[in-house]
PDB file of C-alpha atoms in Angstrom:
ATOM      1  CA  MET A   1      12.684 -20.572   0.823  1.00 50.00           C
ATOM      2  CA  SER A   2      13.292 -20.820   4.506  1.00 68.00           C
ATOM      3  CA  THR A   3      11.602 -18.658   7.068  1.00 89.00           C
ATOM      4  CA  GLU A   4      15.078 -17.628   8.261  1.00 89.00           C
ATOM      5  CA  THR A   5      15.940 -16.323   4.775  1.00 92.00           C
ATOM      6  CA  GLU A   6      12.688 -14.367   4.602  1.00 94.00           C
ATOM      7  CA  GLN A   7      13.236 -12.970   8.105  1.00 95.00           C
ATOM      8  CA  GLN A   8      16.748 -11.848   7.128  1.00 94.00           C
ATOM      9  CA  ALA A   9      15.369 -10.089   4.029  1.00 96.00           C
ATOM     10  CA  GLU A  10      12.712  -8.367   6.160  1.00 96.00           C
ATOM     11  CA  ALA A  11      15.303  -7.211   8.729  1.00 95.00           C
ATOM     12  CA  ILE A  12      17.577  -5.863   5.997  1.00 96.00           C
ATOM     13  CA  GLY A  13      14.706  -4.065   4.296  1.00 96.00           C
ATOM     14  CA  ARG A  14      13.547  -2.410   7.513  1.00 96.00           C
ATOM     15  CA  TRP A  15      17.104  -1.340   8.315  1.00 96.00           C
ATOM     16  CA  MET A  16      17.501   0.156   4.821  1.00 96.00           C
ATOM     17  CA  GLU A  17      14.167   1.963   5.155  1.00 96.00           C
ATOM     18  CA  GLN A  18      15.392   3.586   8.371  1.00 95.00           C
ATOM     19  CA  GLU A  19      18.966   4.328   7.298  1.00 95.00           C
ATOM     20  CA  ASP A  20      18.443   5.607   3.739  1.00 96.00           C
ATOM     21  CA  LYS A  21      18.281   9.327   4.464  1.00 96.00           C
ATOM     22  CA  PHE A  22      17.026  10.374   1.013  1.00 96.00           C
ATOM     23  CA  ALA A  23      14.295   7.713   1.017  1.00 96.00           C
ATOM     24  CA  ARG A  24      13.187   9.039   4.401  1.00 97.00           C
ATOM     25  CA  LEU A  25      13.171  12.601   3.068  1.00 96.00           C
ATOM     26  CA  LEU A  26      10.759  11.490   0.322  1.00 97.00           C
ATOM     27  CA  ASP A  27       8.748   9.417   2.840  1.00 98.00           C
ATOM     28  CA  ILE A  28       9.273   6.192   0.898  1.00 98.00           C
ATOM     29  CA  LYS A  29       7.591   3.211   2.548  1.00 98.00           C
ATOM     30  CA  LEU A  30       8.820  -0.346   2.142  1.00 98.00           C
ATOM     31  CA  GLU A  31       5.643  -2.366   1.665  1.00 98.00           C
ATOM     32  CA  SER A  32       7.009  -5.832   1.010  1.00 98.00           C
ATOM     33  CA  ILE A  33      10.346  -7.588   0.767  1.00 98.00           C
ATOM     34  CA  LYS A  34      11.592 -11.116   0.252  1.00 97.00           C
ATOM     35  CA  PRO A  35      14.807 -12.433  -1.266  1.00 97.00           C
ATOM     36  CA  GLY A  36      15.133 -10.907  -4.738  1.00 97.00           C
ATOM     37  CA  TYR A  37      11.944  -8.846  -4.508  1.00 98.00           C
ATOM     38  CA  ALA A  38      10.829  -5.543  -2.978  1.00 98.00           C
ATOM     39  CA  ARG A  39       7.836  -3.233  -3.242  1.00 98.00           C
ATOM     40  CA  ALA A  40       8.018   0.384  -2.070  1.00 98.00           C
ATOM     41  CA  SER A  41       5.747   3.399  -2.418  1.00 98.00           C
ATOM     42  CA  LEU A  42       5.414   7.123  -1.919  1.00 98.00           C
ATOM     43  CA  VAL A  43       2.733   9.770  -2.332  1.00 98.00           C
ATOM     44  CA  VAL A  44       3.632  12.627  -4.692  1.00 98.00           C
ATOM     45  CA  ARG A  45       3.724  15.924  -2.782  1.00 98.00           C
ATOM     46  CA  PRO A  46       3.676  19.471  -4.209  1.00 98.00           C
ATOM     47  CA  ASP A  47       7.425  19.822  -3.571  1.00 98.00           C
ATOM     48  CA  MET A  48       8.068  16.785  -5.812  1.00 98.00           C
ATOM     49  CA  LEU A  49       6.708  18.425  -8.967  1.00 98.00           C
ATOM     50  CA  ASN A  50       8.667  19.960 -11.816  1.00 97.00           C
ATOM     51  CA  ALA A  51       7.860  23.253 -13.540  1.00 97.00           C
ATOM     52  CA  VAL A  52       5.023  21.763 -15.628  1.00 97.00           C
ATOM     53  CA  LYS A  53       3.387  20.205 -12.547  1.00 97.00           C
ATOM     54  CA  VAL A  54       4.270  16.550 -13.129  1.00 98.00           C
ATOM     55  CA  THR A  55       6.409  14.431 -10.844  1.00 98.00           C
ATOM     56  CA  GLN A  56      10.070  15.347 -11.158  1.00 98.00           C
ATOM     57  CA  GLY A  57      11.972  12.470 -12.792  1.00 97.00           C
ATOM     58  CA  GLY A  58      14.413  12.219  -9.899  1.00 98.00           C
ATOM     59  CA  VAL A  59      11.562  11.335  -7.540  1.00 98.00           C
ATOM     60  CA  THR A  60      10.483   8.446  -9.748  1.00 98.00           C
ATOM     61  CA  PHE A  61      14.116   7.376 -10.108  1.00 98.00           C
ATOM     62  CA  THR A  62      14.727   7.473  -6.359  1.00 98.00           C
ATOM     63  CA  LEU A  63      11.653   5.345  -5.620  1.00 98.00           C
ATOM     64  CA  ALA A  64      12.730   2.768  -8.225  1.00 98.00           C
ATOM     65  CA  ASP A  65      16.330   2.879  -6.974  1.00 98.00           C
ATOM     66  CA  PHE A  66      15.256   2.280  -3.373  1.00 98.00           C
ATOM     67  CA  ALA A  67      13.199  -0.788  -4.379  1.00 98.00           C
ATOM     68  CA  PHE A  68      16.183  -1.957  -6.473  1.00 98.00           C
ATOM     69  CA  ALA A  69      18.545  -1.560  -3.512  1.00 98.00           C
ATOM     70  CA  ALA A  70      16.209  -3.378  -1.127  1.00 98.00           C
ATOM     71  CA  ALA A  71      15.657  -6.294  -3.512  1.00 98.00           C
ATOM     72  CA  SER A  72      19.327  -6.673  -4.420  1.00 98.00           C
ATOM     73  CA  ASN A  73      20.567  -6.464  -0.822  1.00 98.00           C
ATOM     74  CA  SER A  74      17.827  -8.778   0.488  1.00 97.00           C
ATOM     75  CA  HIS A  75      20.109 -11.803   0.062  1.00 95.00           C
ATOM     76  CA  GLY A  76      22.397 -10.397   2.745  1.00 95.00           C
ATOM     77  CA  ILE A  77      25.386  -9.616   0.513  1.00 96.00           C
ATOM     78  CA  THR A  78      26.216  -5.930   0.060  1.00 97.00           C
ATOM     79  CA  SER A  79      25.157  -5.056  -3.479  1.00 97.00           C
ATOM     80  CA  LEU A  80      25.837  -1.741  -5.216  1.00 97.00           C
ATOM     81  CA  ALA A  81      24.587  -0.465  -8.559  1.00 98.00           C
ATOM     82  CA  LEU A  82      26.859  -0.830 -11.569  1.00 98.00           C
ATOM     83  CA  SER A  83      24.395   0.600 -14.062  1.00 98.00           C
ATOM     84  CA  THR A  84      20.776   1.699 -14.263  1.00 98.00           C
ATOM     85  CA  THR A  85      18.366   3.023 -16.866  1.00 98.00           C
ATOM     86  CA  LEU A  86      14.928   4.544 -16.475  1.00 98.00           C
ATOM     87  CA  SER A  87      12.303   5.158 -19.135  1.00 98.00           C
ATOM     88  CA  PHE A  88       9.262   7.332 -18.471  1.00 98.00           C
ATOM     89  CA  PRO A  89       6.314   5.840 -20.430  1.00 98.00           C
ATOM     90  CA  GLY A  90       3.880   8.024 -18.489  1.00 98.00           C
ATOM     91  CA  SER A  91       3.731  10.780 -15.906  1.00 97.00           C
ATOM     92  CA  SER A  92       2.231  11.261 -12.479  1.00 98.00           C
ATOM     93  CA  GLN A  93       1.073  14.255 -10.530  1.00 97.00           C
ATOM     94  CA  GLU A  94       0.478  15.598  -7.058  1.00 98.00           C
ATOM     95  CA  GLY A  95      -1.504  13.202  -4.900  1.00 98.00           C
ATOM     96  CA  ASP A  96      -0.655  10.106  -6.946  1.00 98.00           C
ATOM     97  CA  ARG A  97       0.582   7.121  -4.983  1.00 98.00           C
ATOM     98  CA  LEU A  98       3.525   5.569  -6.830  1.00 98.00           C
ATOM     99  CA  ILE A  99       4.446   1.931  -6.289  1.00 98.00           C
ATOM    100  CA  ALA A 100       7.787   0.453  -7.362  1.00 98.00           C
ATOM    101  CA  GLU A 101       8.084  -3.315  -7.668  1.00 98.00           C
ATOM    102  CA  ALA A 102      11.597  -4.726  -8.038  1.00 98.00           C
ATOM    103  CA  ARG A 103      12.108  -8.236  -9.351  1.00 98.00           C
ATOM    104  CA  GLU A 104      15.321 -10.160  -9.685  1.00 98.00           C
ATOM    105  CA  GLU A 105      15.739 -11.382 -13.259  1.00 98.00           C
ATOM    106  CA  ASN A 106      19.157 -13.031 -12.998  1.00 97.00           C
ATOM    107  CA  THR A 107      21.760 -13.445 -10.307  1.00 95.00           C
ATOM    108  CA  THR A 108      25.281 -14.804 -10.087  1.00 95.00           C
ATOM    109  CA  ARG A 109      27.800 -14.857  -7.286  1.00 93.00           C
ATOM    110  CA  ARG A 110      29.034 -11.371  -8.306  1.00 97.00           C
ATOM    111  CA  THR A 111      26.190  -9.662 -10.184  1.00 97.00           C
ATOM    112  CA  GLY A 112      22.429  -9.309 -10.267  1.00 98.00           C
ATOM    113  CA  LEU A 113      20.014  -7.998 -12.885  1.00 98.00           C
ATOM    114  CA  TYR A 114      16.730  -6.385 -11.801  1.00 98.00           C
ATOM    115  CA  THR A 115      13.624  -4.945 -13.425  1.00 98.00           C
ATOM    116  CA  ILE A 116      11.614  -2.344 -11.529  1.00 98.00           C
ATOM    117  CA  GLU A 117       8.197  -1.133 -12.632  1.00 98.00           C
ATOM    118  CA  VAL A 118       6.868   2.118 -11.177  1.00 98.00           C
ATOM    119  CA  LYS A 119       3.098   2.425 -11.437  1.00 98.00           C
ATOM    120  CA  THR A 120       0.387   4.633 -10.037  1.00 98.00           C
ATOM    121  CA  SER A 121      -2.013   2.974  -7.609  1.00 98.00           C
ATOM    122  CA  GLU A 122      -4.410   2.731 -10.576  1.00 97.00           C
ATOM    123  CA  GLY A 123      -1.850   0.569 -12.390  1.00 98.00           C
ATOM    124  CA  ARG A 124      -0.607   3.123 -14.942  1.00 98.00           C
ATOM    125  CA  LEU A 125       3.086   2.560 -15.784  1.00 98.00           C
ATOM    126  CA  VAL A 126       5.121   5.745 -15.204  1.00 98.00           C
ATOM    127  CA  GLY A 127       8.627   4.301 -14.948  1.00 98.00           C
ATOM    128  CA  LEU A 128      10.478   1.257 -16.246  1.00 98.00           C
ATOM    129  CA  PHE A 129      13.856   0.861 -14.533  1.00 98.00           C
ATOM    130  CA  THR A 130      16.511  -1.774 -15.088  1.00 98.00           C
ATOM    131  CA  GLY A 131      19.598  -2.139 -12.967  1.00 98.00           C
ATOM    132  CA  THR A 132      22.668  -4.282 -12.545  1.00 98.00           C
ATOM    133  CA  VAL A 133      24.431  -4.669  -9.210  1.00 98.00           C
ATOM    134  CA  PHE A 134      27.880  -5.801  -8.189  1.00 98.00           C
ATOM    135  CA  ARG A 135      27.870  -8.076  -5.158  1.00 97.00           C
ATOM    136  CA  ARG A 136      30.753  -7.287  -2.825  1.00 96.00           C
ATOM    137  CA  SER A 137      32.256  -9.738  -0.371  1.00 94.00           C
ATOM    138  CA  ASP A 138      30.906  -8.038   2.783  1.00 95.00           C
ATOM    139  CA  LYS A 139      27.541  -8.826   4.360  1.00 95.00           C
ATOM    140  CA  VAL A 140      24.785  -6.293   4.915  1.00 95.00           C
ATOM    141  CA  THR A 141      24.525  -7.476   8.535  1.00 91.00           C
ATOM    142  CA  GLU A 142      28.050  -6.132   9.120  1.00 92.00           C
ATOM    143  CA  TRP A 143      26.763  -2.653   8.178  1.00 93.00           C
ATOM    144  CA  MET A 144      23.726  -3.155  10.383  1.00 92.00           C
ATOM    145  CA  LYS A 145      25.919  -4.084  13.360  1.00 89.00           C
ATOM    146  CA  ASN A 146      28.286  -1.163  12.779  1.00 80.00           C
ATOM    147  CA  LYS A 147      25.357   1.251  12.921  1.00 65.00           C
ATOM    148  CA  ALA A 148      24.073  -0.354  16.124  1.00 52.00           C
ATOM    149  CA  ASP A 149      27.513  -0.063  17.759  1.00 48.00           C
ATOM    150  CA  PRO A 150      27.949   3.553  18.946  1.00 46.00           C
ATOM    151  CA  GLY A 151      31.707   2.951  19.324  1.00 44.00           C
ATOM    152  CA  SER A 152      32.272   2.283  15.621  1.00 41.00           C
TER     153      SER A 152
END
């Protein structure tokens, strides 16, 4: 893999981290990105708990979905989810640091298949997410430029 390809993935990931409003609301941090791979994390806050004091499923889903989006868009082609599933083999609680690792399993010109594991910092699996994306014809850099251009 070329350095240019890795630099493009890094630039896209940082842009997504800044522009994804819901990820920012949850204080999701992009820890690592390269083409077809992303790792993101968050710390579970009291306002992220459900009624029985475990992490609300939507929080786990959003963390996995953000890692999925970063990994699938890291190639520079705008990629949007076609389908996703999430299983909850465990739970987490306030103060836990959750880490989502997205890995590309298969890719074609028009689709991509990803597996995302969400674990606590101790390595306990709390979410297993799979997702398929559709790759559009537009480039992510076009979206990045449009945001940078105040006249658009």
